[in-house]
CSV table of C-alpha atoms and ligand atoms in Angstrom, one decimal:
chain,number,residue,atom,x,y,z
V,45,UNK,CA,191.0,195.5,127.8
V,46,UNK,CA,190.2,193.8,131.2
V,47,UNK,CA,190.4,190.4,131.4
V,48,UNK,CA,187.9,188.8,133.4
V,49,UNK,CA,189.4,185.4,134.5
V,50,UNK,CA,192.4,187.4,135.9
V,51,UNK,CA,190.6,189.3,138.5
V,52,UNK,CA,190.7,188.6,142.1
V,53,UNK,CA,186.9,188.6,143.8
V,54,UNK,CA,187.9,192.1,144.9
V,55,UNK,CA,188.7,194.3,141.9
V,56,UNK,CA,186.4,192.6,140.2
V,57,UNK,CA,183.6,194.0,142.4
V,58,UNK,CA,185.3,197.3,142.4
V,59,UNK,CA,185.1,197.5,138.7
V,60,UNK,CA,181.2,196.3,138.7
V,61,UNK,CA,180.6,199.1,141.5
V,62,UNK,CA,182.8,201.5,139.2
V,63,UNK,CA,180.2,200.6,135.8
V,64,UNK,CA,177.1,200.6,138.2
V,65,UNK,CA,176.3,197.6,137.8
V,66,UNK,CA,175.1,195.5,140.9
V,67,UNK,CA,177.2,192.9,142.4
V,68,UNK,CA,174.7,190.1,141.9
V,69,UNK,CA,175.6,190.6,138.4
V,70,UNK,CA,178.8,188.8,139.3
V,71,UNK,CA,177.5,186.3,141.0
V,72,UNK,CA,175.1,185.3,137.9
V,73,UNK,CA,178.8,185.3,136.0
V,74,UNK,CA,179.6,183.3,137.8
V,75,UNK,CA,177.1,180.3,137.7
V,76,UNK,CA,177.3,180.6,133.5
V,77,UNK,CA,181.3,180.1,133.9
V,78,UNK,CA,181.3,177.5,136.4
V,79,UNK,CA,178.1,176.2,136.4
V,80,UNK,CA,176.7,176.0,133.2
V,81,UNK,CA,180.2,176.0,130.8
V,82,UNK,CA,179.1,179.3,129.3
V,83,UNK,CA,182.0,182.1,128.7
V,84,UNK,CA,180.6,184.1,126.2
V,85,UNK,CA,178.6,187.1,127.6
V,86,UNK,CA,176.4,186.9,124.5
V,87,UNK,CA,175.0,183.7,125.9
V,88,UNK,CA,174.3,184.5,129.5
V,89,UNK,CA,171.0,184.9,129.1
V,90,UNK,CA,169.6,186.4,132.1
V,91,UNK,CA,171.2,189.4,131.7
V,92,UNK,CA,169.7,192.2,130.2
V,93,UNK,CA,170.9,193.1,126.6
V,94,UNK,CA,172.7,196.3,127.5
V,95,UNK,CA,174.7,194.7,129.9
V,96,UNK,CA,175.9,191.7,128.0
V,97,UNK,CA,176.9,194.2,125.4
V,98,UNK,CA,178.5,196.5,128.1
V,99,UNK,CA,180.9,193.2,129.5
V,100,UNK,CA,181.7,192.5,125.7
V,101,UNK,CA,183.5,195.7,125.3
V,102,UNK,CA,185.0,195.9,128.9
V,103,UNK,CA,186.0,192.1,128.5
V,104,UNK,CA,186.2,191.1,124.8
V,105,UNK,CA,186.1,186.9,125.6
V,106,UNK,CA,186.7,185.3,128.7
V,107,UNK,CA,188.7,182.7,126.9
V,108,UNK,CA,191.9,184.5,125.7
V,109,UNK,CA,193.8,181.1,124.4
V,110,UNK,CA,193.4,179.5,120.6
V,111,UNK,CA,192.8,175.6,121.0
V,112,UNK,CA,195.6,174.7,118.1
V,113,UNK,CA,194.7,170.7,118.7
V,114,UNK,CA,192.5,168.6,120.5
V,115,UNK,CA,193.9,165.2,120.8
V,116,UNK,CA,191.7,162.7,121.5
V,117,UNK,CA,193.2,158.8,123.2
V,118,UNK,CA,191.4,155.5,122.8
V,119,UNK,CA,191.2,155.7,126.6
V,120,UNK,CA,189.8,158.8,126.8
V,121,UNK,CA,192.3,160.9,127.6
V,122,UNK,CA,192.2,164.0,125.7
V,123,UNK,CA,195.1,166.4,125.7
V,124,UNK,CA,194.6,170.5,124.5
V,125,UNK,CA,197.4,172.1,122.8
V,126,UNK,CA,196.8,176.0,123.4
V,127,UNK,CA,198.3,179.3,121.9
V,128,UNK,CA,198.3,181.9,124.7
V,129,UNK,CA,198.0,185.4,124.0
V,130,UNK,CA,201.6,185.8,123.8
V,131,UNK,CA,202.0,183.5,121.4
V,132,UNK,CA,203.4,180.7,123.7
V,133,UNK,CA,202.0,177.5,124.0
V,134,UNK,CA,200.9,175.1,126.8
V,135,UNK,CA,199.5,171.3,127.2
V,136,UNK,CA,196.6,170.3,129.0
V,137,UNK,CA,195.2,166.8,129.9
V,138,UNK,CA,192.0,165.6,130.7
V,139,UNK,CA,191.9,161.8,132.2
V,140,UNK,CA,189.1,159.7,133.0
V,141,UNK,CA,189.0,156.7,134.8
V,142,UNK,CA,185.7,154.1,135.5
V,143,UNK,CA,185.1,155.2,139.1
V,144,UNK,CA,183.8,158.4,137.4
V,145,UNK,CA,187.2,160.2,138.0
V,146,UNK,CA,187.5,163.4,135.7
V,147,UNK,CA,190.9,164.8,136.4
V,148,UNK,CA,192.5,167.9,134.6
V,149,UNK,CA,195.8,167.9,134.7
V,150,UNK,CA,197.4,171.3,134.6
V,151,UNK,CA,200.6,173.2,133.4
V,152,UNK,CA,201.7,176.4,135.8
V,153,UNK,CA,204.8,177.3,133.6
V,154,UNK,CA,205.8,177.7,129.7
V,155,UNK,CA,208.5,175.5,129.9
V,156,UNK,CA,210.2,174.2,132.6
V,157,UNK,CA,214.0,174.8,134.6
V,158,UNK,CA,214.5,171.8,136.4
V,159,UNK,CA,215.6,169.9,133.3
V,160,UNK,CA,214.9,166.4,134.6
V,161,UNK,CA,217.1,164.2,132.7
V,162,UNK,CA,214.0,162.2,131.9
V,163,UNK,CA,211.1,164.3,131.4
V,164,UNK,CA,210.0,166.1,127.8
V,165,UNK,CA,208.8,169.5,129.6
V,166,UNK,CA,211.6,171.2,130.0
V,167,UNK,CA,213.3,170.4,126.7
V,168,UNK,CA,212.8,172.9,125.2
V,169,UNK,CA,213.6,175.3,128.0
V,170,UNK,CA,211.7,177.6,130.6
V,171,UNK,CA,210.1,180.9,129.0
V,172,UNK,CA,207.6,181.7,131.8
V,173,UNK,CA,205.1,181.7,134.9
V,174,UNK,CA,201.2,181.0,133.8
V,175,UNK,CA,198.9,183.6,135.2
V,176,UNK,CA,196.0,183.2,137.3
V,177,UNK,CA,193.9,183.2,134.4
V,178,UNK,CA,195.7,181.2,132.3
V,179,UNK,CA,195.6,178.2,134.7
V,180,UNK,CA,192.3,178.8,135.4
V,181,UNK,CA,191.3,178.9,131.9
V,182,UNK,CA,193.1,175.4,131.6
V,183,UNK,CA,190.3,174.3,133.6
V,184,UNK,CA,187.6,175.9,131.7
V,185,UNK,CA,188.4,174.7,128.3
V,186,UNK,CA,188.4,170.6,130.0
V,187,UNK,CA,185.7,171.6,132.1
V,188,UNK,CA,183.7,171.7,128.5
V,189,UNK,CA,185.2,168.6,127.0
V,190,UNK,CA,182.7,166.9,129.3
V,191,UNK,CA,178.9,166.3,128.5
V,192,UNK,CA,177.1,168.7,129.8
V,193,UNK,CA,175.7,166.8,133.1
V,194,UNK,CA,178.9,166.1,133.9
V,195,UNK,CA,182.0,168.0,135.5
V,196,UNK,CA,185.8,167.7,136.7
V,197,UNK,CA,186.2,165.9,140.0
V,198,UNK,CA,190.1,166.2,140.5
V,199,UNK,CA,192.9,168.5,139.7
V,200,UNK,CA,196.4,167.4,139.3
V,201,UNK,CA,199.0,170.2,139.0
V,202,UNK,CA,201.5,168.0,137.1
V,203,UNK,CA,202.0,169.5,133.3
V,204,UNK,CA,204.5,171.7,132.5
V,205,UNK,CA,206.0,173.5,135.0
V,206,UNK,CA,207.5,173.7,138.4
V,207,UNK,CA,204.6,174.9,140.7
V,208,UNK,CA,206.6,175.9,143.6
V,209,UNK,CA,207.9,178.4,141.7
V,210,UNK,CA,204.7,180.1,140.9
V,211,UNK,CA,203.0,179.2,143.8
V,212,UNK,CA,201.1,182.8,144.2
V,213,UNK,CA,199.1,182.4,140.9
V,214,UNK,CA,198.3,178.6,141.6
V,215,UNK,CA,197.1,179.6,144.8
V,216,UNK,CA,194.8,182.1,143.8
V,217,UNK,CA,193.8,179.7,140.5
V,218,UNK,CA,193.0,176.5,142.9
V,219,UNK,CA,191.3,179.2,145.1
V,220,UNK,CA,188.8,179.5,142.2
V,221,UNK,CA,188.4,176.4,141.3
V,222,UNK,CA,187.8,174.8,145.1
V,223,UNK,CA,185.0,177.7,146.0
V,224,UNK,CA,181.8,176.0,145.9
V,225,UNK,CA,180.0,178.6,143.7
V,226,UNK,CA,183.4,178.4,141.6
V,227,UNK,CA,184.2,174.7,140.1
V,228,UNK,CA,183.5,173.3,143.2
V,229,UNK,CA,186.2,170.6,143.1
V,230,UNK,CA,187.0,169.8,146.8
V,231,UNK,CA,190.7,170.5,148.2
V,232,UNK,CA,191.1,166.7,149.2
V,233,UNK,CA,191.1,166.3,145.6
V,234,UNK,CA,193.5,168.6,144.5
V,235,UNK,CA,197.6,167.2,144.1
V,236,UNK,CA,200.3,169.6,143.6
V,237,UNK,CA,203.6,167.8,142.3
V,238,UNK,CA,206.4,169.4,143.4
V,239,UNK,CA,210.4,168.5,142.1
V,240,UNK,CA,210.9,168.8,145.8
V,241,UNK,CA,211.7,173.0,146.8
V,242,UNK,CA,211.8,173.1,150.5
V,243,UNK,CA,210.5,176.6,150.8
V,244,UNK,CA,208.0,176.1,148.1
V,245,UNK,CA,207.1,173.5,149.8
V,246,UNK,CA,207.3,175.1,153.3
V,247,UNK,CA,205.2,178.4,152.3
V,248,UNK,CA,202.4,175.8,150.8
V,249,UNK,CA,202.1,174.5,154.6
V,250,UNK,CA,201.8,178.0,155.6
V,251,UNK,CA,199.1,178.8,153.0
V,252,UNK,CA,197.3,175.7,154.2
V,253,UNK,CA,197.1,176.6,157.6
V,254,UNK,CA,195.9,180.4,156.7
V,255,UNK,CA,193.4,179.1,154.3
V,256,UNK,CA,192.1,176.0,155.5
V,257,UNK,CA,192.4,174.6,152.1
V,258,UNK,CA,194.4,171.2,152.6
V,259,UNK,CA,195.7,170.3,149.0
V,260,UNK,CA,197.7,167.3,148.8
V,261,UNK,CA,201.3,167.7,148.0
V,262,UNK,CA,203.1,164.8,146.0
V,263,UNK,CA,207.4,165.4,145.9
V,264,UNK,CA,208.9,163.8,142.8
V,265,UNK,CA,211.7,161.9,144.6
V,266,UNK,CA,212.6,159.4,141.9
V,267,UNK,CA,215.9,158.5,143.6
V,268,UNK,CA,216.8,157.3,147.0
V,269,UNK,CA,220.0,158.6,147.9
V,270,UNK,CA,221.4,162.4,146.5
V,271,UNK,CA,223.9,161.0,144.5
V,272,UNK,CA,221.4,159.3,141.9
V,273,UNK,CA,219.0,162.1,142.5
V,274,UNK,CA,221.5,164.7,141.5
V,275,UNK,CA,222.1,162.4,138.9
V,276,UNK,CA,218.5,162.4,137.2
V,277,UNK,CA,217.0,165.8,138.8
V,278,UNK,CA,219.7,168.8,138.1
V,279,UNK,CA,217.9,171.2,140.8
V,280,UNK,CA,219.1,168.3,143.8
V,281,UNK,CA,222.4,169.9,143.4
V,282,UNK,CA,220.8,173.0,145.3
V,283,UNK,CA,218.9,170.8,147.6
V,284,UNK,CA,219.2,167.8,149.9
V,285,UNK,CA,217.0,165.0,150.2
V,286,UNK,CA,217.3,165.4,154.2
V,287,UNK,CA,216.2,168.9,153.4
V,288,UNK,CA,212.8,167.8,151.7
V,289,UNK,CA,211.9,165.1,153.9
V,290,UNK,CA,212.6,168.2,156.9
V,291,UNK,CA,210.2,170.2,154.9
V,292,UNK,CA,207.7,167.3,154.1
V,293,UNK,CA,207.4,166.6,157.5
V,294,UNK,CA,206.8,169.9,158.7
V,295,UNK,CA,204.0,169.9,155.7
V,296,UNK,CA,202.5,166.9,157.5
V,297,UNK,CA,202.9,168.6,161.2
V,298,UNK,CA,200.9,171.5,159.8
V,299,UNK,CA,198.2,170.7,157.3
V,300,UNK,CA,197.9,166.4,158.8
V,301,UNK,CA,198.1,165.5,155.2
V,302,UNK,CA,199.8,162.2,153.9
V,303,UNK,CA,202.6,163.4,151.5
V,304,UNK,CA,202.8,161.0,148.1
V,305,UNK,CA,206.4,160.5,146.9
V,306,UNK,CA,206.5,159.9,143.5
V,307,UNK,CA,209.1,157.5,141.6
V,308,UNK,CA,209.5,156.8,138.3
V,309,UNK,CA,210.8,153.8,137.7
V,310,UNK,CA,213.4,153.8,135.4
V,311,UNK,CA,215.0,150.0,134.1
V,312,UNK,CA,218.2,149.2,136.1
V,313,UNK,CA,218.8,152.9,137.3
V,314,UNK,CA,216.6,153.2,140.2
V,315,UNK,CA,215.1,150.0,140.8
V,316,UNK,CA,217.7,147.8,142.2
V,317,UNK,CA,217.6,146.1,145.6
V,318,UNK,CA,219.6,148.9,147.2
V,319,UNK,CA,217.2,151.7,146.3
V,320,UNK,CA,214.3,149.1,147.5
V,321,UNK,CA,216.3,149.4,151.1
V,322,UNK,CA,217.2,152.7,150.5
V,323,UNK,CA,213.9,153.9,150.3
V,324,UNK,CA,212.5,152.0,152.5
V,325,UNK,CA,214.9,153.5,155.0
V,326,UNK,CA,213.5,156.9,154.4
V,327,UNK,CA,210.1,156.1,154.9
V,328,UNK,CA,209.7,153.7,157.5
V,329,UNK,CA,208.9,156.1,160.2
V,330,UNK,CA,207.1,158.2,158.1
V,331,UNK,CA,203.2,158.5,157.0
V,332,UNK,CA,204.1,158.8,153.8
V,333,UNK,CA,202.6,156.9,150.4
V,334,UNK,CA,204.4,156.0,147.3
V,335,UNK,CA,203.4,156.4,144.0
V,336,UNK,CA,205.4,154.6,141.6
V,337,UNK,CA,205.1,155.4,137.8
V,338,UNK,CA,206.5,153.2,135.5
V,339,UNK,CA,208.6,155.5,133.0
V,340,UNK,CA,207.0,156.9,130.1
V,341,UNK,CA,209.7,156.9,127.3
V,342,UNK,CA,210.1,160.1,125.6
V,343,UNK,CA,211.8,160.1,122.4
V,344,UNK,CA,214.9,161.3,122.2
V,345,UNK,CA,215.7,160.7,126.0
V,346,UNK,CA,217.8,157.8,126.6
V,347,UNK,CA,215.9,155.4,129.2
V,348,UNK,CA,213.8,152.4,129.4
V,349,UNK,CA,210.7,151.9,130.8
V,350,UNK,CA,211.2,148.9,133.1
V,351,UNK,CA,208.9,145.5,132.6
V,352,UNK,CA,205.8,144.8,134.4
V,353,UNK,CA,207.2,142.3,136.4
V,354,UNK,CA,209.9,144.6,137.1
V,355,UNK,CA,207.6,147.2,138.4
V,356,UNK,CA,205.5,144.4,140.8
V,357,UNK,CA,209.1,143.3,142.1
V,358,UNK,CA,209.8,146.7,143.2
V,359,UNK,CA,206.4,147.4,144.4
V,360,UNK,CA,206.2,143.9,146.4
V,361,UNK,CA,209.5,144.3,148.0
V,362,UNK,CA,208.3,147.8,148.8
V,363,UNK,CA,205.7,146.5,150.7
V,364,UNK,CA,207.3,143.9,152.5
V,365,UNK,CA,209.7,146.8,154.2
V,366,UNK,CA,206.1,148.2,155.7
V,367,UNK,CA,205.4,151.0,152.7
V,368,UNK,CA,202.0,152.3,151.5
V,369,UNK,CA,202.3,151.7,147.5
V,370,UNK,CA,200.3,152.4,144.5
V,371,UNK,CA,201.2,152.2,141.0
V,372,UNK,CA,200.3,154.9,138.4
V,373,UNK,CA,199.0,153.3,135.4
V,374,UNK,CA,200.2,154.7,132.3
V,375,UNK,CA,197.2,156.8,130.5
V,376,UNK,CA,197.7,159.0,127.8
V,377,UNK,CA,200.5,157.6,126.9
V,378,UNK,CA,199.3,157.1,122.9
V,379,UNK,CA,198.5,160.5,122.3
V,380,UNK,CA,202.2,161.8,124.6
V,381,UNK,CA,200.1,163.1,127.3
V,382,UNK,CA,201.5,160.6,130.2
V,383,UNK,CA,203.3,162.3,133.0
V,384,UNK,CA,207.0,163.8,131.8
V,385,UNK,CA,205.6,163.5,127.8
V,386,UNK,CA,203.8,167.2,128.1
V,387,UNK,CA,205.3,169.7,126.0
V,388,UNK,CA,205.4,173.7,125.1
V,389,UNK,CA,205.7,173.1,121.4
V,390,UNK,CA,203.9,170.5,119.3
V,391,UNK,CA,204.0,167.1,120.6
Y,223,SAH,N1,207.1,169.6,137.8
Y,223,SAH,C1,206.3,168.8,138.7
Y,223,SAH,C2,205.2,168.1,138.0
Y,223,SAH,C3,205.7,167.1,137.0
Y,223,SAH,S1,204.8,165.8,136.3
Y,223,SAH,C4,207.2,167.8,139.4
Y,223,SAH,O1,208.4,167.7,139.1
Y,223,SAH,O2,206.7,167.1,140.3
Y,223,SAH,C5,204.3,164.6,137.3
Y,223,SAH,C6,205.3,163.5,137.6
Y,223,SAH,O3,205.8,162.8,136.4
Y,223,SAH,C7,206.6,164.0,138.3
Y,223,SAH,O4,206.8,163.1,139.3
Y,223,SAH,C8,207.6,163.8,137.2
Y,223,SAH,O5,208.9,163.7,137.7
Y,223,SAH,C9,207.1,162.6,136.5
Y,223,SAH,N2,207.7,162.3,135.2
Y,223,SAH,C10,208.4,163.2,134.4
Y,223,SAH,N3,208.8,162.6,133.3
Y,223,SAH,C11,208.4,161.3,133.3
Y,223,SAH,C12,208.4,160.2,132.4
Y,223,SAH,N4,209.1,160.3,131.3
Y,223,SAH,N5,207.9,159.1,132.8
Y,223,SAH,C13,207.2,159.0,134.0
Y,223,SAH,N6,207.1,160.0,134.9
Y,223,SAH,C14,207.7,161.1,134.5
């Protein structure tokens, strides 16, 4: 059986041209799925009957995942927990904030390999890449959490997953979801979070360039020297932080987009005067934003969230040295869908 959302533009019009059918039949497809919410060919109403019934049986559904919980947060965050056709399962957030911000927040992996001594995703191991489809369909099933008049505005690539190292199908998913007769989310508001792979990170600058589409790239750096780093991120062992920033930098060069540095702040491990300096170090002379998230505990992983004043301390001292700051405010967090609390199994 075909499966719709996992066909590039291409072969799907090759398969239309193949059934006779005329290509403006896609494009009608098209404005159901991303338009109006629709993805069942039984609905689509302006197609004639024979046709709906002849995309049923070359199709089946569009949606090929089972929606095993909908959580739903008191601040309206709302987390999906879905069975794929495999049988493996992902997590999915939507967040919404009160300057009308709806942001999906996407996994690219089941499971996750980089092991981050702090973060719930890869504990219980990597199993494998998300398909086109998959991620796309991540978007979809969000997409409709929303009233009907209103849609997402923002993509985060941060669930589950290491996107660098299934950059191809993200690509061609963001593709998608940026055209404007797709979900017509802009490119300026799409952030890929990357554990920091220099030629992940590289190739993304080059698919920039070729594509015009400038994502934003945040790089979770968490640690300001390589020794903590290796400490608290296993895969720095095969990398450098000279090595990112090389790459970062040559990310900025090429696409003139501010890279976001993310740092969790974790209580009396990375938040001491010396990492202040040592960070500051790193970015002085850099365009270069920091995002500080104040650590989400995850059961079973030994560290402490710091305090608030804690966090404004580091954030104020931050500032003093000359460095763009923001603070991610913890959302989610009652239902485990903050940043490092997404899962592949229940949660
Ligand atoms: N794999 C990608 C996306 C991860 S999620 C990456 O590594 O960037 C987005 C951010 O949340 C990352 O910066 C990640 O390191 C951070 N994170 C992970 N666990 C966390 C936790 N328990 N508390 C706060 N942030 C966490």
């Amino acid at each position: 059986m075909n499966n719709y959302l996992e066909l590039p533009p291409d072969k799907l019009a090759a398969l239309f041209r193949d059934w006779q059918l005329p290509e403006y039949r896609i494009k009608q497809i098209r404005r159901w799925i991303y338009a109006r919410k629709i993805t069942d060919f039984e609905h689509m109403t302006d197609l004639p009957k024979t046709v709906r019934s002849l995309l049923a049986e070359k199709f089946g559904s569009i949606l090929r995942s089972k929606e095993l919980k909908h959580h739903i947060s008191d601040d309206a965050s709302q987390k999906l927990l879905l069975e794929l056709e495999d049988g493996e399962r992902i997590e999915c957030v939507l967040l919404q904030n009160d300057r009308h911000h709806r942001t999906a927040c996407i996994s690219t992996q089941v499971g996750c390999a980089m092991q981050c001594s702090f973060c719930a995703s890869g504990m219980d191991g990597f199993v494998r890449n998300l398909t086109r489809g998959e991620m796309l369909e991540q978007l979809l099933r969000l997409n409709v959490l929303l009233p009907q008049d209103e849609r997402l505005t923002h993509i985060v690539v941060m669930g589950i997953g290491e996107p660098m190292l299934n950059l191809d199908a993200l690509l061609d998913a963001l593709g998608e979801a940026t055209r404007s007769d797709g979900l017509d989310i802009s490119v300026r508001r799409v952030t890929i979070s990357t554990v920091g792979i220099p030629v992940g990170i590289r190739k993304l600058a080059d698919a920039v360039v070729q594509t015009g589409k400038g994502y934003k790239l945040a790089v979770s750096l968490h640690a300001p020297n390589d020794t903590l780093r290796s400490q608290i991120i296993p895969y720095n062992l095969r990398t450098s932080i000279a090595d990112i920033f090389s790459a970062t930098d040559a990310y900025f060069d090429k696409t003139g987009r501010r890279v976001t540095f993310e740092y969790t702040l974790i209580e009396s491990l990375n938040d001491q005067p010396e990492h202040i300096t040592q960070l500051a170090g790193l970015l002085r002379h850099r365009t270069a934003l920091v995002n500080v998230i104040p650590l989400n505990p995850v059961l079973a992983l030994n560290f402490r969230a710091p305090s608030g004043k804690a966090v404004q301390h580091f954030v104020e001292r931050l500032e003093a040295c000359g460095i763009q700051v923001k603070v991610r405010f913890r959302k989610g967090d009652k239902i485990a869908a903050a940043c490092g609390q997404l899962r592949r199994g229940e949660s």
